[in-house]
Short mmCIF file of C-alpha atoms in Angstrom, two decimals:
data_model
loop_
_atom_site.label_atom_id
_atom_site.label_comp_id
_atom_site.label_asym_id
_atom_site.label_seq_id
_atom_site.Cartn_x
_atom_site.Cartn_y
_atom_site.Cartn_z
CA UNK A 54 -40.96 -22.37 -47.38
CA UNK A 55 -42.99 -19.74 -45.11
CA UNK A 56 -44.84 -21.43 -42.94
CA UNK A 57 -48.32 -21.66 -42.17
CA UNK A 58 -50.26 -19.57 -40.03
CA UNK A 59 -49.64 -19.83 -36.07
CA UNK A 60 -51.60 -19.34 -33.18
CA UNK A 61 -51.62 -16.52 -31.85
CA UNK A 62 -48.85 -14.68 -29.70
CA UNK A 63 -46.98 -17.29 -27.33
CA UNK A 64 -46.14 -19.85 -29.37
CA UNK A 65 -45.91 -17.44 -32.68
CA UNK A 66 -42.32 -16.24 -31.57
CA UNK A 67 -40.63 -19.85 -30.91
CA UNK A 68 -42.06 -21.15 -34.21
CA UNK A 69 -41.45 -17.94 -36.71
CA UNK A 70 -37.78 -17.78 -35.55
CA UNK A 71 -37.34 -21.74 -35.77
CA UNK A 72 -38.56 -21.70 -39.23
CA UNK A 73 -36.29 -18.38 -39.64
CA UNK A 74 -32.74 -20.04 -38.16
CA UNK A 75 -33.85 -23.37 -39.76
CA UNK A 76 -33.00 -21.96 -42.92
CA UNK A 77 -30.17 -19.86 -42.10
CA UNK A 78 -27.88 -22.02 -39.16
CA UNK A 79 -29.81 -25.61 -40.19
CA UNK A 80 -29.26 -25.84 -36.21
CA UNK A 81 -32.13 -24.93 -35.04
CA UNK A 82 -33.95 -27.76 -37.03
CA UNK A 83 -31.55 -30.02 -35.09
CA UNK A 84 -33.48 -29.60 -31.85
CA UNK A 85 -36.88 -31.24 -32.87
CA UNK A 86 -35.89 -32.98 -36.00
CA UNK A 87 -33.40 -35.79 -35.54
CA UNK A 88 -31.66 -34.69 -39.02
CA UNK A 89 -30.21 -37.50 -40.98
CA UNK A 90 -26.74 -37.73 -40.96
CA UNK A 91 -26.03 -38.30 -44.36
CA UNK A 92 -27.42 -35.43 -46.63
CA UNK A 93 -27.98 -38.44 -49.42
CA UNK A 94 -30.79 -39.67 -46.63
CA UNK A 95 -32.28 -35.85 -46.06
CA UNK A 96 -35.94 -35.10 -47.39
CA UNK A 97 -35.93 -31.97 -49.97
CA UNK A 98 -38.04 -30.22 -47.21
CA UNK A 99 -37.46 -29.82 -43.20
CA UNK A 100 -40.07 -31.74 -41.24
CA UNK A 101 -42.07 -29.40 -39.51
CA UNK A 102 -45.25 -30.23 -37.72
CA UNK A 103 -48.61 -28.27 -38.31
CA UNK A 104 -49.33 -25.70 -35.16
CA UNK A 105 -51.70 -27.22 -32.75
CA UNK A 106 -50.42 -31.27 -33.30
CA UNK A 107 -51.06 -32.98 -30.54
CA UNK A 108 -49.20 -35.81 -31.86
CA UNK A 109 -46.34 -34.96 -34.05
CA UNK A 110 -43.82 -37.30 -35.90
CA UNK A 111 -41.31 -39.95 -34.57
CA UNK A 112 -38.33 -37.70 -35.92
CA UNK A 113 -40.29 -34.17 -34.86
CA UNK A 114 -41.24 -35.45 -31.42
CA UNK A 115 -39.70 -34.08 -28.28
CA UNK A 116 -38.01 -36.27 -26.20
CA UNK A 117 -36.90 -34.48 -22.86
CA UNK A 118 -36.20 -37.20 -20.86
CA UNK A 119 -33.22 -37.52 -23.15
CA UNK A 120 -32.76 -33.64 -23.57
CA UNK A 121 -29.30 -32.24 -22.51
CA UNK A 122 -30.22 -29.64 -19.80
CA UNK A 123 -27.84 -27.06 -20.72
CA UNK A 124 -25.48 -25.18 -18.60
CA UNK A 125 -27.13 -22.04 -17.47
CA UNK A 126 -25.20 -18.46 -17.91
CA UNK A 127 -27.73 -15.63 -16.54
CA UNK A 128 -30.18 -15.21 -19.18
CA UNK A 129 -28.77 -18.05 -21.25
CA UNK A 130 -28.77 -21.44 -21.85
CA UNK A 131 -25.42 -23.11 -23.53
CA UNK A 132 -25.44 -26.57 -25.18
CA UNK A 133 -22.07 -27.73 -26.26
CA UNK A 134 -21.87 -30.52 -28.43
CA UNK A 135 -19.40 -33.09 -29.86
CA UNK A 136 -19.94 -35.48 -32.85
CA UNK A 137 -17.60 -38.63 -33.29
CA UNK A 138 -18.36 -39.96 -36.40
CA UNK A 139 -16.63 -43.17 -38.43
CA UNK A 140 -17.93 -44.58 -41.65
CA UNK A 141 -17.15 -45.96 -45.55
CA UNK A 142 -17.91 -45.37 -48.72
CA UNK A 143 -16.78 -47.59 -51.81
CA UNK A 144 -17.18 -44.76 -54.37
CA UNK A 145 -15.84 -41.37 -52.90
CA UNK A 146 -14.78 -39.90 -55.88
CA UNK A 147 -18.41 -40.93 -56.91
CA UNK A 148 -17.00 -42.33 -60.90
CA UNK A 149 -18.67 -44.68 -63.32
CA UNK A 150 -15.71 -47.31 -63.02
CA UNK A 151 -12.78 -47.52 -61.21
CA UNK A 152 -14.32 -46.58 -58.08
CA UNK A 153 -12.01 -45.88 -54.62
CA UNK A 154 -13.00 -47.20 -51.76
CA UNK A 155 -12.28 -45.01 -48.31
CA UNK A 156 -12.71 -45.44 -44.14
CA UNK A 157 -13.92 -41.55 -43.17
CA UNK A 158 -13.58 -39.78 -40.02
CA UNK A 159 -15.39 -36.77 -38.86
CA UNK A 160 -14.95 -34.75 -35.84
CA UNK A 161 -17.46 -32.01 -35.35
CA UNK A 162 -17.61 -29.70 -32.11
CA UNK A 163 -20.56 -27.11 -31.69
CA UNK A 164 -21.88 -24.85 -29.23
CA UNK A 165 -25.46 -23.14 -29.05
CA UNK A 166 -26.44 -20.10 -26.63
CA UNK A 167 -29.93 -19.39 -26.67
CA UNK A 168 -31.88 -16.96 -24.09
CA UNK A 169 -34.39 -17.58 -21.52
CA UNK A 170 -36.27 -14.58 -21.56
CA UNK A 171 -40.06 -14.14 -21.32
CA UNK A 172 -40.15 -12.03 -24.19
CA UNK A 173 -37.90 -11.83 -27.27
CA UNK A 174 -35.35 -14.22 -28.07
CA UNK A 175 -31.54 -14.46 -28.90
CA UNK A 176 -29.59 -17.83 -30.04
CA UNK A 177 -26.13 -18.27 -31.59
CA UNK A 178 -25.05 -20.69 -32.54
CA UNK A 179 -20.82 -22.36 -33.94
CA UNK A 180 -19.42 -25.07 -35.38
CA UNK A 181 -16.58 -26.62 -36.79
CA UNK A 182 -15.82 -29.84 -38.81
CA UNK A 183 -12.53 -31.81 -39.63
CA UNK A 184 -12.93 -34.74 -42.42
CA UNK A 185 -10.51 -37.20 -42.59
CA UNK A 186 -10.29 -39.61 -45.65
CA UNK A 187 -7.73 -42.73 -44.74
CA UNK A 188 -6.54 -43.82 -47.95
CA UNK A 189 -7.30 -40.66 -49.56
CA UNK A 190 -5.59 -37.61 -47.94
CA UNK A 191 -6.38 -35.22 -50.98
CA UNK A 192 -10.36 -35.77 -49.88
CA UNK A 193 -9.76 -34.08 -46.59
CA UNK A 194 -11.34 -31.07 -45.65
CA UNK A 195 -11.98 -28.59 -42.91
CA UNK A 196 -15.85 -26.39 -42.68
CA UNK A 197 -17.41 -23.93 -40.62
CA UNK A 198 -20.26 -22.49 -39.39
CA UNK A 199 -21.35 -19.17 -37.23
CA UNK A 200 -24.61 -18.06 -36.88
CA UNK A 201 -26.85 -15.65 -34.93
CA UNK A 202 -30.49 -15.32 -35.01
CA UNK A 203 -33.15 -13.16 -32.73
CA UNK A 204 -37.05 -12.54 -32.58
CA UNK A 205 -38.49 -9.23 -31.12
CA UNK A 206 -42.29 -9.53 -29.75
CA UNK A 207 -43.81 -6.51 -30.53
CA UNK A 208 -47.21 -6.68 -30.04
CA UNK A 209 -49.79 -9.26 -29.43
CA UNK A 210 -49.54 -11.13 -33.12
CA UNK A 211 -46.43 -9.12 -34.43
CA UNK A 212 -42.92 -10.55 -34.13
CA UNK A 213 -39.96 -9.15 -35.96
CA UNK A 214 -37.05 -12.03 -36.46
CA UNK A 215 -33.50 -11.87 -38.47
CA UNK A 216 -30.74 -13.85 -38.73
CA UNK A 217 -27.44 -14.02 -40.18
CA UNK A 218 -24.45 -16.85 -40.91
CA UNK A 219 -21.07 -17.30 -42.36
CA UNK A 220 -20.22 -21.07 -43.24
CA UNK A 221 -17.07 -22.50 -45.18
CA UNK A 222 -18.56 -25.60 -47.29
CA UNK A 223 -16.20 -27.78 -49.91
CA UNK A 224 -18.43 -29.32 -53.13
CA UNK A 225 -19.74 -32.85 -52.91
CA UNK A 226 -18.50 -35.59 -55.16
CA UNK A 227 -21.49 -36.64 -57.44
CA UNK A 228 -23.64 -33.50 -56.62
CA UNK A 229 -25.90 -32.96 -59.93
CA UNK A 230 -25.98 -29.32 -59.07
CA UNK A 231 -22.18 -29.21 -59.20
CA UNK A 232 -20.69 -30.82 -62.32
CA UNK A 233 -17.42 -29.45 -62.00
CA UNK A 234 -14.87 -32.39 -61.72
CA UNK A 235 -11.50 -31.24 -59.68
CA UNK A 236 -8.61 -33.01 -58.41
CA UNK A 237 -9.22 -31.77 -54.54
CA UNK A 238 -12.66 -30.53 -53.28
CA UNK A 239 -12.89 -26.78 -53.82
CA UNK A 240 -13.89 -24.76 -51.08
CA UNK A 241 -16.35 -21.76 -51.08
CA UNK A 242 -18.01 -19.42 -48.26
CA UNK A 243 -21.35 -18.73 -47.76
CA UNK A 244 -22.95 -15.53 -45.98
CA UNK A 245 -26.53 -15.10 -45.51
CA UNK A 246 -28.77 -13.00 -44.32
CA UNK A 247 -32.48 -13.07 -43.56
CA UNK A 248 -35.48 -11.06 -42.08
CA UNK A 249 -38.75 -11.22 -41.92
CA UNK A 250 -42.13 -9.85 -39.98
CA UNK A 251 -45.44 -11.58 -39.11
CA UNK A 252 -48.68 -10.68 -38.16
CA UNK A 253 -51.74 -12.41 -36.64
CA UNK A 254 -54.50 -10.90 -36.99
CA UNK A 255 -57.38 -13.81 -35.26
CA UNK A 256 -57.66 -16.34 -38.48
CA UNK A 257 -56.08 -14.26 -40.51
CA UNK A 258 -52.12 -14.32 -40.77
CA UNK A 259 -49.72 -12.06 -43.00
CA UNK A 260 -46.07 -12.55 -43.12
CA UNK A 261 -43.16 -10.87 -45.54
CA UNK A 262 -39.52 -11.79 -45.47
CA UNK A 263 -36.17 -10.71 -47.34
CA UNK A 264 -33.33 -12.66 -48.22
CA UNK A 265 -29.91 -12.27 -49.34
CA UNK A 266 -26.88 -14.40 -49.74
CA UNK A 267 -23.31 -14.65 -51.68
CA UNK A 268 -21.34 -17.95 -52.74
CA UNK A 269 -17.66 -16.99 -52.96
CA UNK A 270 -16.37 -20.37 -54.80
CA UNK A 271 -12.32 -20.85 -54.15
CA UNK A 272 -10.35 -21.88 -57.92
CA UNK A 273 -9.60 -25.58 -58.45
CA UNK A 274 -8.12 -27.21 -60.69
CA UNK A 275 -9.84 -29.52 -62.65
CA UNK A 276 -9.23 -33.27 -63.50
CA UNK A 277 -7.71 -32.11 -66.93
CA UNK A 278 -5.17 -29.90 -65.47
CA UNK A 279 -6.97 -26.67 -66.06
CA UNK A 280 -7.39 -24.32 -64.21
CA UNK A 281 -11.32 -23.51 -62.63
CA UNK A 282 -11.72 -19.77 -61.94
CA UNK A 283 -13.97 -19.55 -58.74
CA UNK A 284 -14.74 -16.09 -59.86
CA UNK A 285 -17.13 -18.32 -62.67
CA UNK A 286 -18.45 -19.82 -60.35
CA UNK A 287 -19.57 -17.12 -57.62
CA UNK A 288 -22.98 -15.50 -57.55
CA UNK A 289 -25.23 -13.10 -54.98
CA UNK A 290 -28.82 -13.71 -54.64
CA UNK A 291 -31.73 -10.87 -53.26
CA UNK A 292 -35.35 -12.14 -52.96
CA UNK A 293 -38.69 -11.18 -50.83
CA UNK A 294 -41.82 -13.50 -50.29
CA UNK A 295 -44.81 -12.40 -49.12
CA UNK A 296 -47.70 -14.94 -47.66
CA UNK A 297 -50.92 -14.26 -46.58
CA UNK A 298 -53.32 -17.44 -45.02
CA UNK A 299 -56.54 -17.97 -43.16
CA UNK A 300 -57.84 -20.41 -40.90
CA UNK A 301 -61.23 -21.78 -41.90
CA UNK A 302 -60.89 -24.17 -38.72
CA UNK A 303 -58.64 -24.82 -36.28
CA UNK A 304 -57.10 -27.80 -38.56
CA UNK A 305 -57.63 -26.31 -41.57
CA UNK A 306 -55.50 -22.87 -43.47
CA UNK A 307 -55.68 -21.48 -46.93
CA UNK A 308 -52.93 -19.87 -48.61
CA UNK A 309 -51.36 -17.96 -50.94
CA UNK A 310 -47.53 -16.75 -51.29
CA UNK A 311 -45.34 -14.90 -53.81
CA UNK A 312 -41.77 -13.91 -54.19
CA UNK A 313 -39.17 -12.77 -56.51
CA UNK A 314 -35.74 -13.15 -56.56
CA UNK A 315 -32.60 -12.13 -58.43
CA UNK A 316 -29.59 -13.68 -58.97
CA UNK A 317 -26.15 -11.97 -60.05
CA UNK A 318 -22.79 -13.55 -61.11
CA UNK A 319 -19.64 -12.19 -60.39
CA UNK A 320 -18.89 -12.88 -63.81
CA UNK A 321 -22.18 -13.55 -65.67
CA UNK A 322 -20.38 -14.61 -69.04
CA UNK A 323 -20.23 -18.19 -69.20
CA UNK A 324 -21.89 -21.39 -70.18
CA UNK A 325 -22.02 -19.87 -73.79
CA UNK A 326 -23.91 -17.02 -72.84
CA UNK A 327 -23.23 -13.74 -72.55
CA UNK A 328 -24.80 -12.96 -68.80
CA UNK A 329 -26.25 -15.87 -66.97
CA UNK A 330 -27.35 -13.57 -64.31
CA UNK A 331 -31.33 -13.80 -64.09
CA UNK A 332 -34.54 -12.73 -62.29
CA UNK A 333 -38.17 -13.57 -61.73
CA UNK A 334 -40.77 -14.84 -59.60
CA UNK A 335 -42.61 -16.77 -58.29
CA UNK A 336 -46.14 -17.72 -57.21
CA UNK A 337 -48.07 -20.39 -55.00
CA UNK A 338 -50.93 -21.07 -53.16
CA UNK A 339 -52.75 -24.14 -51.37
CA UNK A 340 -53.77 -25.40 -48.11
CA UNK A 341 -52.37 -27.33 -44.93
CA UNK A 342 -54.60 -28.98 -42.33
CA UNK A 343 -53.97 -31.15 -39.05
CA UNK A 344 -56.68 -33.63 -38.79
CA UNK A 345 -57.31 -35.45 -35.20
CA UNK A 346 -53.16 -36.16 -34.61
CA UNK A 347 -52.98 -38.95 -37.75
CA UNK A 348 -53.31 -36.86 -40.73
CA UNK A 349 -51.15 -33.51 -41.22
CA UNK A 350 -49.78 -31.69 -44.58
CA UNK A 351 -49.61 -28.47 -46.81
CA UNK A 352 -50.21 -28.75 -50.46
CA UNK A 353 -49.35 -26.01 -52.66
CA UNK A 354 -49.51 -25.35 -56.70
CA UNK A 355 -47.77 -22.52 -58.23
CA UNK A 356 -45.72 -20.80 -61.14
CA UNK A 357 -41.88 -19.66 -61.40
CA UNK A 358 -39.99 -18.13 -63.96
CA UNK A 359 -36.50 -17.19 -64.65
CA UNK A 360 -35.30 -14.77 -66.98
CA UNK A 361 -32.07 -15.00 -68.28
CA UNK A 362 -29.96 -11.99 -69.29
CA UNK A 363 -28.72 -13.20 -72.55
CA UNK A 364 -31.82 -12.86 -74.77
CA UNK A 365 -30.27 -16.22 -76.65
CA UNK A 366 -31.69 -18.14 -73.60
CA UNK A 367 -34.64 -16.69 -73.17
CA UNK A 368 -37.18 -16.76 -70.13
CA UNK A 369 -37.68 -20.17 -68.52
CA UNK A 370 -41.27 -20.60 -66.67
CA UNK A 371 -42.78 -23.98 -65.34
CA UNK A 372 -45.88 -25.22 -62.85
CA UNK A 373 -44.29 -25.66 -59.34
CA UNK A 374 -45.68 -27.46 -56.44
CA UNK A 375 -45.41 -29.17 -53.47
CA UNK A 376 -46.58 -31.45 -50.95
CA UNK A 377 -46.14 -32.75 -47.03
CA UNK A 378 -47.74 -35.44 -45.67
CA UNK A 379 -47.80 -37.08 -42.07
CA UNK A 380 -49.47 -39.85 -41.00
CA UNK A 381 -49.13 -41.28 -37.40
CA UNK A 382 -50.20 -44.78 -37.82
CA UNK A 383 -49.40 -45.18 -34.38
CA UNK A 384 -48.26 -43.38 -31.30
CA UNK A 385 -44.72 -45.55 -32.51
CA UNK A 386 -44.98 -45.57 -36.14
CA UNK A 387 -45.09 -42.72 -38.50
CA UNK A 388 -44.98 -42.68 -42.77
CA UNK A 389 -44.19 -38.95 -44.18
CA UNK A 390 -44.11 -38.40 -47.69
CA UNK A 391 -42.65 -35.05 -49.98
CA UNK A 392 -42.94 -34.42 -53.34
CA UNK A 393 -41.23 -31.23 -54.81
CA UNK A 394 -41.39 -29.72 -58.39
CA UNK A 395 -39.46 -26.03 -58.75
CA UNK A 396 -36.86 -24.13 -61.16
CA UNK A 397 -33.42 -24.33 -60.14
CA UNK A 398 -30.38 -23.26 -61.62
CA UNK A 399 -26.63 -24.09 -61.63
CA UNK A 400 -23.33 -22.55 -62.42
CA UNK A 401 -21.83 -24.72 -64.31
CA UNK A 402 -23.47 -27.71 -66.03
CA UNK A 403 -24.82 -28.34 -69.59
CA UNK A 404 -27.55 -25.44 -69.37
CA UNK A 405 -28.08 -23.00 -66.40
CA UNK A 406 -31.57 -23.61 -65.45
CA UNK A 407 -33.35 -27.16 -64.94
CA UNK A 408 -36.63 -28.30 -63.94
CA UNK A 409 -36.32 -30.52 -60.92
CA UNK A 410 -38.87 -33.40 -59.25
CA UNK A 411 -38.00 -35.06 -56.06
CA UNK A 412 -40.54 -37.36 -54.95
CA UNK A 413 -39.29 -38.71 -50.79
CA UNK A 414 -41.02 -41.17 -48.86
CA UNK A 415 -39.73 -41.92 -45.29
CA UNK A 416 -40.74 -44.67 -42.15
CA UNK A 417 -40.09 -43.85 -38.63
CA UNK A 418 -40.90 -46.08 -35.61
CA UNK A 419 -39.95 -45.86 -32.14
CA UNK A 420 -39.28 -49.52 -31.48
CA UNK A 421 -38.71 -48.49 -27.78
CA UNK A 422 -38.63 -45.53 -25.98
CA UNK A 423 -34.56 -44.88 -26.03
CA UNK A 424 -34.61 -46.46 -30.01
CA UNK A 425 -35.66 -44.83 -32.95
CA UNK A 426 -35.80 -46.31 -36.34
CA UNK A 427 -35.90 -45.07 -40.03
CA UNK A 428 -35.99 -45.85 -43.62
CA UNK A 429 -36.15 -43.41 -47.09
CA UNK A 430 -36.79 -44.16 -50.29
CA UNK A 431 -36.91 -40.58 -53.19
CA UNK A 432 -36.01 -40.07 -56.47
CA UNK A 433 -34.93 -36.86 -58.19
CA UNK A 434 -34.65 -35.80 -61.92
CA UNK A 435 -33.41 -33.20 -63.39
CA UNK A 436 -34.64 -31.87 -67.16
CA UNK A 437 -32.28 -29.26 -68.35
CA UNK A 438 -33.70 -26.96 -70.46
CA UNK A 439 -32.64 -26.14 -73.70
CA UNK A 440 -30.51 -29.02 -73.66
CA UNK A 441 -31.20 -32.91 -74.41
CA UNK A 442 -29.54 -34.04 -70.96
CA UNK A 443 -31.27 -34.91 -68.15
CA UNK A 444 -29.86 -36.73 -65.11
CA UNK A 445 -31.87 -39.21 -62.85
CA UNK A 446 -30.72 -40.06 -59.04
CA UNK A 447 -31.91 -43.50 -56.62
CA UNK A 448 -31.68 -42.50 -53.32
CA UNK A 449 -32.36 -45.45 -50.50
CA UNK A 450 -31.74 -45.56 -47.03
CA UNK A 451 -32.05 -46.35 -42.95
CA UNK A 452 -30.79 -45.71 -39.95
CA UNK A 453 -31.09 -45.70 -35.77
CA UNK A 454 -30.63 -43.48 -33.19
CA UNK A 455 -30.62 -44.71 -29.38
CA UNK A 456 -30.79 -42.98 -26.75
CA UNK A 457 -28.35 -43.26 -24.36
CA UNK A 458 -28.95 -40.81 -21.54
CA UNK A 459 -29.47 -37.18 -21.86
CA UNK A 460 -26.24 -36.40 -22.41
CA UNK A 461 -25.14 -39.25 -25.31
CA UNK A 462 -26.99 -40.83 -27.86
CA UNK A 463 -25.78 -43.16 -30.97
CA UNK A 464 -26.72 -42.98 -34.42
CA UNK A 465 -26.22 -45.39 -37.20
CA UNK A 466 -27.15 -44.99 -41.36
CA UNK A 467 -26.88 -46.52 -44.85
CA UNK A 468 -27.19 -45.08 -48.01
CA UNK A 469 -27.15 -46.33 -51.54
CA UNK A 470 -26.88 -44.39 -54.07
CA UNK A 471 -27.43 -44.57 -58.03
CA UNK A 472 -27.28 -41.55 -60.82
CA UNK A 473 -28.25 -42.33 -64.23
CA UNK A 474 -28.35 -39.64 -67.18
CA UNK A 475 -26.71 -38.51 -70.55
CA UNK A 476 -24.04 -36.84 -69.26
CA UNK A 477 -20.34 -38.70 -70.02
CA UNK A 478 -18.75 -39.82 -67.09
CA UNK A 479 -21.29 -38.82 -64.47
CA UNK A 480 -23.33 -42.17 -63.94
CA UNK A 481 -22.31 -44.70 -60.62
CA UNK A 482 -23.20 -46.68 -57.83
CA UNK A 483 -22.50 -45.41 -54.57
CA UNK A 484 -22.94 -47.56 -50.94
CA UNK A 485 -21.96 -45.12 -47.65
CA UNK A 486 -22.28 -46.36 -43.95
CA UNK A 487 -22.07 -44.21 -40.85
CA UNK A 488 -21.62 -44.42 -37.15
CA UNK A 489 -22.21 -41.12 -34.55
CA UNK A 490 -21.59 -40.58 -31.31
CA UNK A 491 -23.13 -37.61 -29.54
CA UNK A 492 -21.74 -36.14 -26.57
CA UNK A 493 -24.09 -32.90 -25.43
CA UNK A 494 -24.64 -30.96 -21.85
#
């Protein structure tokens, strides 16, 4: 999402490359949103306030009395990190029936360097994670991350920012994007790149950015013996989006954005098609407003399309939109709400495009200033098109995060889970419970 317009020149640096690394490391997010730990638990959208909120969210609210300092190096600030975290799940393999039951262990060290200049900025940023299953060694797995980002103040109203990563993921049991079914979680790498440039001029704000990435998928082999080819399963993706907004008031920004992307397989026969590779684009526009501290948001209506190579598939187009909302009921309590309608497509699956809805509704109260509580409700369905299937996923949650000192904090979440939909064997109930503890300085 490109965000709204910013004030102008101090604050426009900090907040264009935070959006920027947000959606290249997901780190940078980490330092103003406290980022649930299960992804089952995680809005479709990154919480981000509205420039100029004087009283942001529970989760988006800086807390610096409880803020590692850092250890400075010259121009640099380094925040090294370590994540202890224990937990179960009754269903790992996520199945209809004959579910196994498994303790988990996750270690998960990480280091950030980010400058202290006056102008311009530079942050990198590492990680690593082991995942231990105890009474299934076949789930365990081992991911990566690296990542660099930067911002160049040019002018008054002009910053330049980029960014770039290399991660190591494995697929995620009961993912509805990913209906492969293998024996052992199959690994695949994921580079990205990003860049973009934005402009303020007084009310007015223009920004364009440019994308790339490439999922290299590992082979598998499935729960049938056979073998899964990861070079079926691997794709590249180029895109641009363009946004242009005004401020009518200081609370309140029109909007409109467009972008097109293409997406290439590195073996576009499959899924009974000929090429699955595809291209289009796609339009929005809408408003966001910050009203008093109590009411903030962005709404935005649109149109996407996809075109498919193979001419037997055809085009696929549908309305889009989306929509953020904030309300501080209190200094201590906060209620957000999402809702998310876009294209999206997948590999492998029983078509290669779908129409997706998420609709995510979340409660956050700080029940004392070292305690934070939370609690999630969304649902998400997916229509494939040009097929009959569709699959429909329950998502409810909570968890707590205290405060410690600066330098350790505590977290603890639930999550149950339930997928319902016509495909065979992909239905179940899923229960996962998770303890963290955070060492940072």
């Amino acid at each position: 999402m490109i965000p709204p317009c910013r004030p102008p020149h101090r604050s426009l640096l900090p907040s264009a490359l935070a959006v920027l690394l947000a959606t290249i490391s997901g780190m940078a997010v980490a330092q103003s949103y406290h980022r649930p730990i299960l992804i089952e638990n995680q809005p479709p959208q990154d919480p981000r306030d509205p420039p100029g909120e004087d009283q942001p969210g529970v989760m988006t609210r800086a807390y610096p009395e409880f803020s590692p300092p850092g250890i400075t190096l010259g121009g640099f600030t380094l925040t090294p990190r370590l994540m202890t975290d224990i937990g179960y799940s009754d269903n790992i393999y996520a199945r209809p029936r004959n579910s196994q039951a498994s303790a988990i262990g996750l270690l998960t060290p990480e280091a950030e360097l980010q400058s202290n200049w006056s102008r311009h900025l530079l942050q990198a940023a590492v990680s690593a994670e082991a995942k231990r299953y105890a009474s299934e060694k076949s789930e365990n797995v081992e991911n990566y991350r690296v990542s660099l980002g930067g911002g160049l103040d040019i002018a008054t109203g002009s910053v330049l920012t980029g960014a770039v990563k290399r991660q190591r993921f494995h697929d995620l049991r009961g993912d509805p994007e990913n209906e492969v079914r293998t024996r052992e979680p199959t690994p695949f790498d994921l580079t990205a790149g990003n860049i973009a440039f934005q402009q303020q001029l007084g009310d007015l704000s223009f920004r364009l950015e440019g994308s790339g990435s490439s999922y290299e998928f590992q082979s598998g082999t499935g729960v049938n013996g056979r073998t899964i080819d990861g070079a079926d399963r691997s794709y590249a993706t180029l895109g641009g989006l363009g946004r242009v907004s005004y401020a009518l008031s200081p609370d309140f920004s029109v909007f409109g954005e467009g972008g097109w992307q293409n997406r290439t397989y590195d073996r576009p026969r499959g899924n009974g098609l000929s090429s699955r590779n595809s291209t289009g684009p796609t339009v929005n526009s809408g408003f966001s407003f910050a009203l008093g501290g109590l009411w903030s948001g962005e709404v935005a209506v649109g149109y996407a399309e996809r075109d498919i190579d193979d001419a037997k598939f055809g085009s696929v187009s549908a309305m889009t939109a989306r929509a953020s909302l904030l309300w501080n009921v209190t200094r201590a309590t906060s209620l957000r709400g999402q809702a998310v309608r876009a294209v999206g497509e997948t590999a492998v699956g029983p078509s290669v495009a779908y129409i997706g809805t998420t609709y995510w509704f979340g409660i956050e109260h700080q029940l004392q200033s070292d305690l934070l509580l939370g609690a999630n409700v969304s649902t998400r369905t997916l229509d494939y098109v040009h097929s009959p299937d569709q699959t429909d996923i329950l998502s409810v949650g909570a968890r707590a995060t205290w405060f410690i000192n600066r330098n350790f904090r505590a977290q603890a979440e639930y999550n149950f889970s339930r997928r319902d939909g016509t495909l065979p064997d992909s239905n179940f109930d899923r229960n996962i419970g998770m303890l963290r503890f955070v060492s940072s300085f």
